[in-house]
Amino acid sequence: MVPTFLIVGFYITFNKLEQYGTPYLWKRINRLIQVTIFWVVLQFAAYYALVAYLGKPYTFDFKADAWHLFLQGGPNLPLVQGSVFYYFIVLIMLTFPAYLFHATRNIKWFAPVVGGAIFIATVVWLEARNLQGKGLSYWRIEQFFVYVPLSYFLRSRTPGQRRKLFPIFTVLWLIFSVQDVIIRQGGGNPNVYSRISLIFGSVAFVS
């Protein structure tokens, strides 16, 4: 589950930044870029190989522009469909706001105010879209920003405080899971990662 991986991954990232500072930021970005290039090139190679082998109705024309191809981690493969390497793009782009939270850790108001604003804005925006039955595509980075402040928040809590949060987020997960079912039964599509239930469920899981 991508949200859970993000929360845990940035929890570790904050620990590494605390230990090694800014040099770790560039080491992480460099490593992620190398891994991303390798797998995205492989995705393109697989795309061209499959299209050449399968022939029509598949063509070498991409349905997405260059920016969307980048965010998706490469083209959709014939038969297989979407690339999973969008995850690396998400990690690269979210590492910078994660560093911002680390760099401003001594400014007491920053994390509660900015993190809280990101959380509220994300929940309200996604909820509005979900109620309209218009969830975001799985690779859209806007739906993942919220996991940076959530990870930072959980890291700042003690194990006892996190345990107390578990029942709260579990109840919220159940409520919004029911909403997901209702939306789908009504013909809407909250999609994979733009569901509010996933936000609360991920936090409950790592609490």
Backbone as numpy.savetxt, mean C-alpha at the origin, in Angstrom:
# Nx Ny Nz CAx CAy CAz Cx Cy Cz
-0.90 -10.36 2.50 -1.75 -9.18 2.50 -0.86 -7.94 2.50
-0.92 -7.16 1.45 -0.05 -6.02 1.25 -0.09 -5.01 2.40
-1.27 -4.58 2.89 -1.28 -3.61 3.99 -0.52 -4.09 5.23
-0.68 -5.36 5.58 0.04 -5.90 6.73 1.54 -5.87 6.49
1.97 -6.25 5.28 3.39 -6.20 4.95 3.92 -4.78 5.04
3.12 -3.80 4.62 3.54 -2.41 4.67 3.72 -1.94 6.12
2.75 -2.26 6.96 2.84 -1.84 8.36 4.07 -2.45 9.03
4.25 -3.75 8.86 5.40 -4.43 9.46 6.70 -3.93 8.84
6.71 -3.77 7.51 7.92 -3.32 6.82 8.37 -1.94 7.25
7.42 -1.02 7.39 7.80 0.33 7.81 8.09 0.39 9.31
7.53 -0.50 10.08 7.90 -0.63 11.49 9.39 -0.94 11.58
9.83 -1.89 10.76 11.25 -2.25 10.72 12.09 -1.10 10.17
11.56 -0.42 9.15 12.26 0.72 8.55 12.50 1.82 9.58
11.50 2.12 10.39 11.66 3.13 11.43 12.75 2.72 12.44
12.79 1.43 12.76 13.84 0.94 13.66 15.22 1.11 13.04
15.32 0.80 11.75 16.60 0.93 11.04 17.03 2.40 10.94
16.08 3.28 10.66 16.39 4.71 10.58 16.84 5.23 11.94
16.22 4.73 13.00 16.61 5.13 14.35 18.05 4.68 14.64
18.40 3.52 14.09 19.72 2.96 14.36 20.82 3.54 13.47
20.52 3.70 12.17 21.57 4.08 11.21 21.40 5.48 10.63
20.22 6.09 10.80 20.02 7.44 10.30 19.83 7.52 8.79
20.13 8.71 8.25 19.90 9.00 6.83 20.60 8.04 5.87
21.83 7.59 6.16 22.47 6.65 5.22 21.62 5.42 4.93
20.83 5.00 5.91 19.97 3.84 5.67 18.90 4.16 4.64
18.41 5.41 4.62 17.40 5.81 3.64 17.89 5.53 2.23
19.08 6.03 1.92 19.62 5.88 0.56 20.01 4.44 0.26
20.46 3.73 1.26 20.75 2.30 1.07 19.49 1.53 0.72
18.40 1.84 1.42 17.12 1.17 1.17 16.59 1.51 -0.21
16.60 2.81 -0.56 16.10 3.24 -1.86 16.91 2.60 -2.98
18.21 2.61 -2.85 19.08 2.01 -3.87 18.77 0.53 -4.06
18.62 -0.17 -2.95 18.33 -1.60 -3.02 16.96 -1.86 -3.66
15.96 -1.07 -3.27 14.62 -1.24 -3.83 14.60 -0.95 -5.33
15.34 0.07 -5.76 15.40 0.40 -7.18 16.02 -0.75 -7.97
17.10 -1.31 -7.45 17.76 -2.43 -8.13 16.81 -3.63 -8.28
16.12 -3.96 -7.18 15.19 -5.09 -7.20 14.04 -4.81 -8.17
13.53 -3.57 -8.14 12.41 -3.19 -9.00 12.80 -3.30 -10.48
13.94 -2.75 -10.84 14.39 -2.81 -12.23 14.49 -4.25 -12.70
15.06 -5.11 -11.88 15.22 -6.52 -12.26 13.87 -7.16 -12.56
12.91 -7.01 -11.63 11.63 -7.70 -11.79 10.74 -7.08 -12.84
10.80 -5.76 -12.98 9.97 -5.10 -14.00 10.49 -5.44 -15.40
11.81 -5.47 -15.57 12.39 -5.90 -16.86 11.95 -7.33 -17.17
11.95 -8.18 -16.15 11.49 -9.56 -16.34 10.01 -9.60 -16.72
9.22 -8.70 -16.13 7.79 -8.62 -16.46 7.60 -8.25 -17.93
8.36 -7.25 -18.40 8.27 -6.86 -19.81 8.72 -8.00 -20.73
9.79 -8.69 -20.35 10.28 -9.81 -21.16 9.23 -10.91 -21.25
8.57 -11.19 -20.11 7.52 -12.21 -20.11 6.34 -11.77 -20.96
6.03 -10.47 -20.92 4.92 -9.93 -21.71 5.18 -10.14 -23.21
6.34 -9.71 -23.66 6.66 -9.83 -25.09 6.74 -11.30 -25.52
7.28 -12.15 -24.66 7.39 -13.57 -24.99 6.01 -14.21 -25.12
5.11 -13.89 -24.18 3.76 -14.47 -24.21 2.95 -13.96 -25.40
3.06 -12.66 -25.68 2.32 -12.11 -26.82 2.82 -12.73 -28.12
4.14 -12.88 -28.25 4.71 -13.48 -29.46 4.26 -14.93 -29.61
4.16 -15.63 -28.49 3.79 -17.05 -28.53 2.29 -17.24 -28.77
1.47 -16.44 -28.08 0.01 -16.62 -28.16 -0.60 -16.00 -29.41
-0.01 -14.90 -29.88 -0.56 -14.23 -31.06 -1.90 -13.59 -30.77
-2.70 -13.38 -31.80 -4.00 -12.74 -31.64 -4.90 -13.52 -30.70
-5.72 -12.82 -29.91 -6.05 -11.38 -29.96 -5.07 -10.49 -29.21
-3.99 -11.07 -28.69 -3.02 -10.26 -27.93 -2.11 -9.51 -28.89
-1.78 -8.27 -28.50 -0.90 -7.45 -29.33 0.18 -6.82 -28.48
1.14 -6.20 -29.14 2.24 -5.54 -28.43 1.88 -4.12 -28.00
0.65 -3.70 -28.25 0.22 -2.36 -27.86 -0.18 -2.34 -26.39
0.40 -1.40 -25.63 0.06 -1.27 -24.22 -1.21 -0.44 -24.07
-2.08 -0.86 -23.16 -3.33 -0.15 -22.93 -3.14 1.01 -21.95
-2.02 1.03 -21.25 -1.76 2.09 -20.28 -0.61 2.97 -20.76
-0.59 4.23 -20.29 0.52 5.11 -20.65 1.74 4.77 -19.80
2.85 5.44 -20.07 4.12 5.12 -19.42 4.05 5.27 -17.90
3.39 6.32 -17.43 3.29 6.56 -15.99 2.51 5.45 -15.29
1.41 5.03 -15.89 0.61 3.97 -15.30 1.35 2.63 -15.37
2.07 2.41 -16.45 2.88 1.18 -16.54 3.91 1.14 -15.42
4.49 2.30 -15.13 5.47 2.39 -14.04 4.82 2.07 -12.70
3.68 2.69 -12.43 3.00 2.46 -11.15 2.52 1.02 -11.02
2.15 0.41 -12.13 1.66 -0.98 -12.10 2.79 -2.00 -11.99
4.02 -1.55 -12.16 5.14 -2.49 -12.11 5.30 -3.29 -13.38
4.83 -2.73 -14.49 4.95 -3.42 -15.77 3.59 -3.73 -16.37
3.56 -4.23 -17.58 2.29 -4.49 -18.28 1.56 -5.71 -17.74
0.25 -5.73 -17.97 -0.54 -6.93 -17.65 -0.14 -8.06 -18.58
0.08 -9.22 -18.03 0.46 -10.36 -18.86 -0.77 -11.04 -19.45
-0.69 -11.49 -20.69 -1.80 -12.27 -21.26 -2.10 -13.48 -20.37
-3.36 -13.74 -20.15 -3.84 -14.85 -19.33 -3.62 -14.61 -17.84
-2.44 -14.12 -17.46 -2.10 -13.92 -16.04 -2.67 -12.61 -15.51
-2.64 -11.57 -16.33 -3.11 -10.23 -16.00 -2.09 -9.45 -15.17
-2.55 -8.71 -14.13 -1.76 -7.66 -13.48 -0.42 -8.08 -12.91
0.53 -7.14 -12.96 1.85 -7.34 -12.36 1.75 -7.21 -10.85
2.52 -8.00 -10.13 2.58 -7.90 -8.67 3.71 -6.96 -8.23
4.48 -6.47 -9.19 5.66 -5.69 -8.83 5.35 -4.22 -8.57
4.05 -3.85 -8.64 3.63 -2.52 -8.19 4.03 -2.32 -6.72
4.14 -3.44 -6.00 4.46 -3.39 -4.57 5.81 -2.71 -4.34
6.78 -2.98 -5.20 8.10 -2.35 -5.06 8.01 -0.85 -5.32
7.19 -0.46 -6.28 7.00 0.98 -6.56 6.40 1.66 -5.34
5.42 1.01 -4.73 4.79 1.54 -3.52 5.82 1.71 -2.41
6.67 0.70 -2.23 7.70 0.77 -1.18 8.65 1.93 -1.41
9.09 2.10 -2.65 10.02 3.19 -2.96 9.38 4.54 -2.65
8.17 4.75 -3.13 7.53 6.05 -2.98 7.14 6.35 -1.53
6.78 5.33 -0.77 6.37 5.56 0.61 7.55 5.65 1.57
8.73 5.26 1.12 9.91 5.36 1.99 10.21 6.83 2.32
9.92 7.74 1.39 10.21 9.16 1.63 9.31 9.77 2.70
7.98 9.57 2.65 7.18 10.06 3.78 7.52 9.37 5.09
7.93 8.10 5.02 8.35 7.41 6.24 9.57 8.10 6.84
10.50 8.49 5.97 11.69 9.20 6.45 11.29 10.55 7.05
10.30 11.20 6.47 9.84 12.49 7.00 9.33 12.33 8.42
8.59 11.26 8.69 8.11 11.01 10.04 9.29 10.77 10.99
10.30 10.08 10.50 11.49 9.85 11.33 12.23 11.15 11.59
12.42 11.95 10.54 13.19 13.18 10.66 12.52 14.20 11.57
11.21 14.14 11.69 10.46 15.10 12.52 10.03 14.49 13.85
10.68 13.41 14.24 10.27 12.69 15.45 10.37 13.53 16.72
11.23 14.55 16.71 11.37 15.41 17.89 10.39 16.59 17.89
9.65 16.73 16.81 8.59 17.74 16.75 7.30 17.06 17.22
6.92 17.27 18.44 5.87 16.47 19.08 4.53 16.52 18.36
4.21 17.65 17.74 2.89 17.77 17.12 2.83 17.15 15.73
3.99 16.91 15.10 3.99 16.52 13.69 3.27 15.19 13.44
3.70 14.14 14.12 3.11 12.83 13.87 1.62 12.78 14.19
1.18 13.31 15.35 -0.27 13.27 15.62 -1.09 14.09 14.64
-0.60 15.29 14.29 -1.38 16.18 13.42 -1.35 15.71 11.97
-0.14 15.53 11.42 -0.01 15.13 10.02 -0.49 13.69 9.83
-0.05 12.80 10.72 -0.49 11.41 10.61 -1.98 11.26 10.77
-2.54 12.00 11.74 -3.99 11.96 11.94 -4.74 12.50 10.75
-4.21 13.56 10.13 -4.86 14.14 8.95 -4.84 13.16 7.78
-3.72 12.49 7.60 -3.61 11.50 6.53 -4.61 10.36 6.76
-4.68 9.90 8.00 -5.59 8.81 8.33 -7.05 9.20 8.09
-7.46 10.33 8.63 -8.85 10.78 8.48 -9.20 11.04 7.02
-8.31 11.73 6.32 -8.57 12.05 4.91 -8.69 10.78 4.07
-7.82 9.81 4.34 -7.84 8.56 3.58 -9.13 7.79 3.83
-9.49 7.66 5.11 -10.70 6.91 5.46 -11.95 7.57 4.86
-12.04 8.89 5.00 -13.21 9.60 4.48 -13.28 9.48 2.95
-12.14 9.67 2.29 -12.12 9.62 0.82 -12.45 8.23 0.30
-11.83 7.19 0.89 -12.09 5.83 0.43 -13.53 5.41 0.75
-14.01 5.85 1.91 -15.40 5.52 2.27 -16.38 6.15 1.28
-16.12 7.38 0.90 -17.00 8.05 -0.07 -17.00 7.30 -1.40
-15.84 6.86 -1.83 -15.76 6.11 -3.10 -16.43 4.75 -2.96
-16.21 4.09 -1.84 -16.79 2.76 -1.65 -18.32 2.81 -1.62
-18.85 3.84 -0.97 -20.31 3.98 -0.91 -20.91 4.21 -2.29
-20.09 4.75 -3.19 -20.51 4.91 -4.57 -20.21 3.67 -5.41
-19.58 2.66 -4.76 -19.23 1.44 -5.47 -18.06 1.61 -6.43
-17.18 2.58 -6.12 -16.07 2.90 -7.02 -14.72 2.77 -6.30
-14.34 1.54 -5.98 -13.06 1.32 -5.33 -11.90 1.62 -6.27
-10.72 1.85 -5.69 -9.54 2.16 -6.49 -8.89 0.90 -7.05
-8.16 1.05 -8.14 -7.39 -0.06 -8.70 -6.33 -0.50 -7.69
-5.96 -1.76 -7.75 -5.08 -2.34 -6.74 -3.72 -1.66 -6.63
-3.26 -1.01 -7.72 -1.92 -0.44 -7.73 -1.88 1.03 -7.36
-3.02 1.66 -7.12 -3.08 3.10 -6.84 -2.42 3.40 -5.48
-1.39 4.21 -5.51 -0.59 4.45 -4.30 -1.33 5.27 -3.27
-2.33 6.07 -3.68 -3.03 6.93 -2.73 -3.63 6.14 -1.56
-4.03 4.90 -1.81 -4.68 4.12 -0.78 -3.69 3.50 0.21
-2.39 3.62 -0.09 -1.38 3.01 0.77 -0.67 3.99 1.69
-0.80 5.29 1.44 -0.11 6.29 2.26 -0.46 6.16 3.74
-1.69 5.77 4.02 -2.17 5.72 5.40 -1.36 4.74 6.25
-0.72 3.76 5.64 -0.02 2.75 6.42 1.31 3.24 6.98
1.82 4.35 6.46 3.04 4.94 7.03 2.77 5.52 8.42
1.81 6.46 8.57 1.53 6.95 9.93 0.98 5.88 10.87
0.23 4.91 10.32 -0.26 3.83 11.18 0.90 3.00 11.74
1.88 2.71 10.91 3.05 1.98 11.36 3.82 2.78 12.40
3.97 4.08 12.15 4.66 4.95 13.09 3.91 5.00 14.42
2.59 5.08 14.35 1.76 5.11 15.55 1.92 3.83 16.36
1.83 2.69 15.71 1.93 1.41 16.42 3.31 1.23 17.04
4.33 1.70 16.34 5.69 1.60 16.87 5.86 2.43 18.14
5.13 3.52 18.24 5.25 4.41 19.41 4.44 3.92 20.60
3.64 2.87 20.41 2.85 2.30 21.51 3.62 1.17 22.19
3.33 0.95 23.46 3.90 -0.18 24.18 3.10 -1.44 23.81
3.68 -2.63 24.05 2.92 -3.86 23.77 1.56 -3.88 24.47
1.52 -3.37 25.71 0.25 -3.33 26.44 -0.76 -2.41 25.78
-0.30 -1.26 25.31 -1.18 -0.32 24.63 -1.70 -0.89 23.32
-0.83 -1.62 22.61 -1.27 -2.24 21.34 -2.31 -3.32 21.58
-2.14 -4.06 22.68 -3.14 -5.10 22.99 -4.50 -4.48 23.29
-4.52 -3.31 23.90 -5.78 -2.64 24.19 -6.45 -2.13 22.92
-5.65 -1.86 21.90 -6.19 -1.38 20.63 -6.83 -2.51 19.82
-6.40 -3.74 20.08 -6.84 -4.88 19.28 -8.36 -5.02 19.21
-9.09 -5.03 20.35 -10.55 -5.20 20.24 -11.23 -4.04 19.51
-10.70 -2.82 19.66 -11.30 -1.66 18.99 -11.21 -1.81 17.48
-10.01 -2.12 17.00 -9.82 -2.24 15.55 -10.48 -3.51 15.00
-10.60 -4.52 15.83 -11.29 -5.74 15.39 -12.78 -5.47 15.16
-13.39 -4.73 16.08 -14.81 -4.38 15.93 -15.01 -3.52 14.68
-14.12 -2.54 14.48 -14.22 -1.69 13.29 -14.04 -2.51 12.01
-13.13 -3.47 12.06 -12.93 -4.36 10.90 -14.20 -5.13 10.59
-14.86 -5.66 11.62 -16.09 -6.41 11.42 -17.20 -5.53 10.83
-17.33 -4.32 11.36 -18.38 -3.41 10.88 -18.19 -3.09 9.40
-16.97 -2.74 9.03 -16.73 -2.36 7.64 -16.67 -3.57 6.71
-16.40 -4.76 7.26 -16.47 -5.97 6.44 -17.90 -6.24 6.04
-18.82 -6.02 6.97 -20.24 -6.17 6.66 -20.64 -5.17 5.58
-20.12 -3.95 5.71 -20.40 -2.94 4.69 -19.90 -3.37 3.32
-18.71 -3.99 3.28 -18.17 -4.47 2.00 -19.12 -5.46 1.34
-19.68 -6.36 2.16 -20.61 -7.36 1.64 -21.86 -6.68 1.08
-22.37 -5.71 1.82 -23.58 -5.00 1.38 -23.33 -4.26 0.07
-22.16 -3.61 -0.03 -21.83 -2.87 -1.26 -21.74 -3.82 -2.45
-21.11 -4.97 -2.25 -20.98 -5.94 -3.35 -22.34 -6.50 -3.74
-23.18 -6.75 -2.76 -24.52 -7.27 -3.08 -25.35 -6.24 -3.83
-25.01 -4.96 -3.62 -25.72 -3.90 -4.32 -25.14 -3.60 -5.70
-24.13 -4.38 -6.09 -23.53 -4.20 -7.41 -22.32 -3.31 -7.43
-21.90 -2.79 -6.27 -20.72 -1.94 -6.19 -19.45 -2.76 -6.10
-18.32 -2.09 -6.21 -17.05 -2.78 -6.16 -16.04 -1.97 -5.33
-15.91 -2.28 -4.03 -14.94 -1.56 -3.20 -13.49 -1.90 -3.53
-13.32 -2.91 -4.37 -12.01 -3.34 -4.84 -11.15 -3.94 -3.73
-9.90 -4.22 -4.06 -9.08 -5.02 -3.16 -8.55 -4.22 -1.98
-7.76 -3.18 -2.25 -7.05 -2.48 -1.19 -7.68 -1.16 -0.76
-8.75 -0.76 -1.39 -9.38 0.50 -1.01 -10.54 0.28 -0.03
-10.61 -0.90 0.55 -11.65 -1.19 1.54 -11.22 -0.68 2.92
-12.08 0.02 3.61 -11.79 0.51 4.95 -11.56 -0.66 5.90
-12.28 -1.74 5.68 -12.13 -2.91 6.55 -10.69 -3.43 6.55
-10.03 -3.28 5.41 -8.65 -3.77 5.32 -7.70 -2.93 6.17
-7.96 -1.63 6.25 -7.13 -0.76 7.10 -7.23 -1.19 8.55
-8.46 -1.30 9.06 -8.65 -1.66 10.46 -8.24 -3.11 10.73
-8.49 -3.99 9.77 -8.11 -5.40 9.95 -6.60 -5.57 10.02
-5.87 -4.83 9.22 -4.41 -4.92 9.22 -3.83 -4.43 10.54
-4.38 -3.32 11.04 -3.91 -2.79 12.32 -4.22 -3.76 13.45
-5.42 -4.33 13.41 -5.79 -5.31 14.44 -4.87 -6.52 14.41
-4.50 -6.95 13.19 -3.66 -8.13 13.03 -2.28 -7.93 13.65
-1.70 -6.75 13.44 -0.33 -6.52 13.94 -0.31 -5.96 15.36
-1.51 -5.71 15.92 -1.56 -5.19 17.29 -1.34 -6.32 18.31
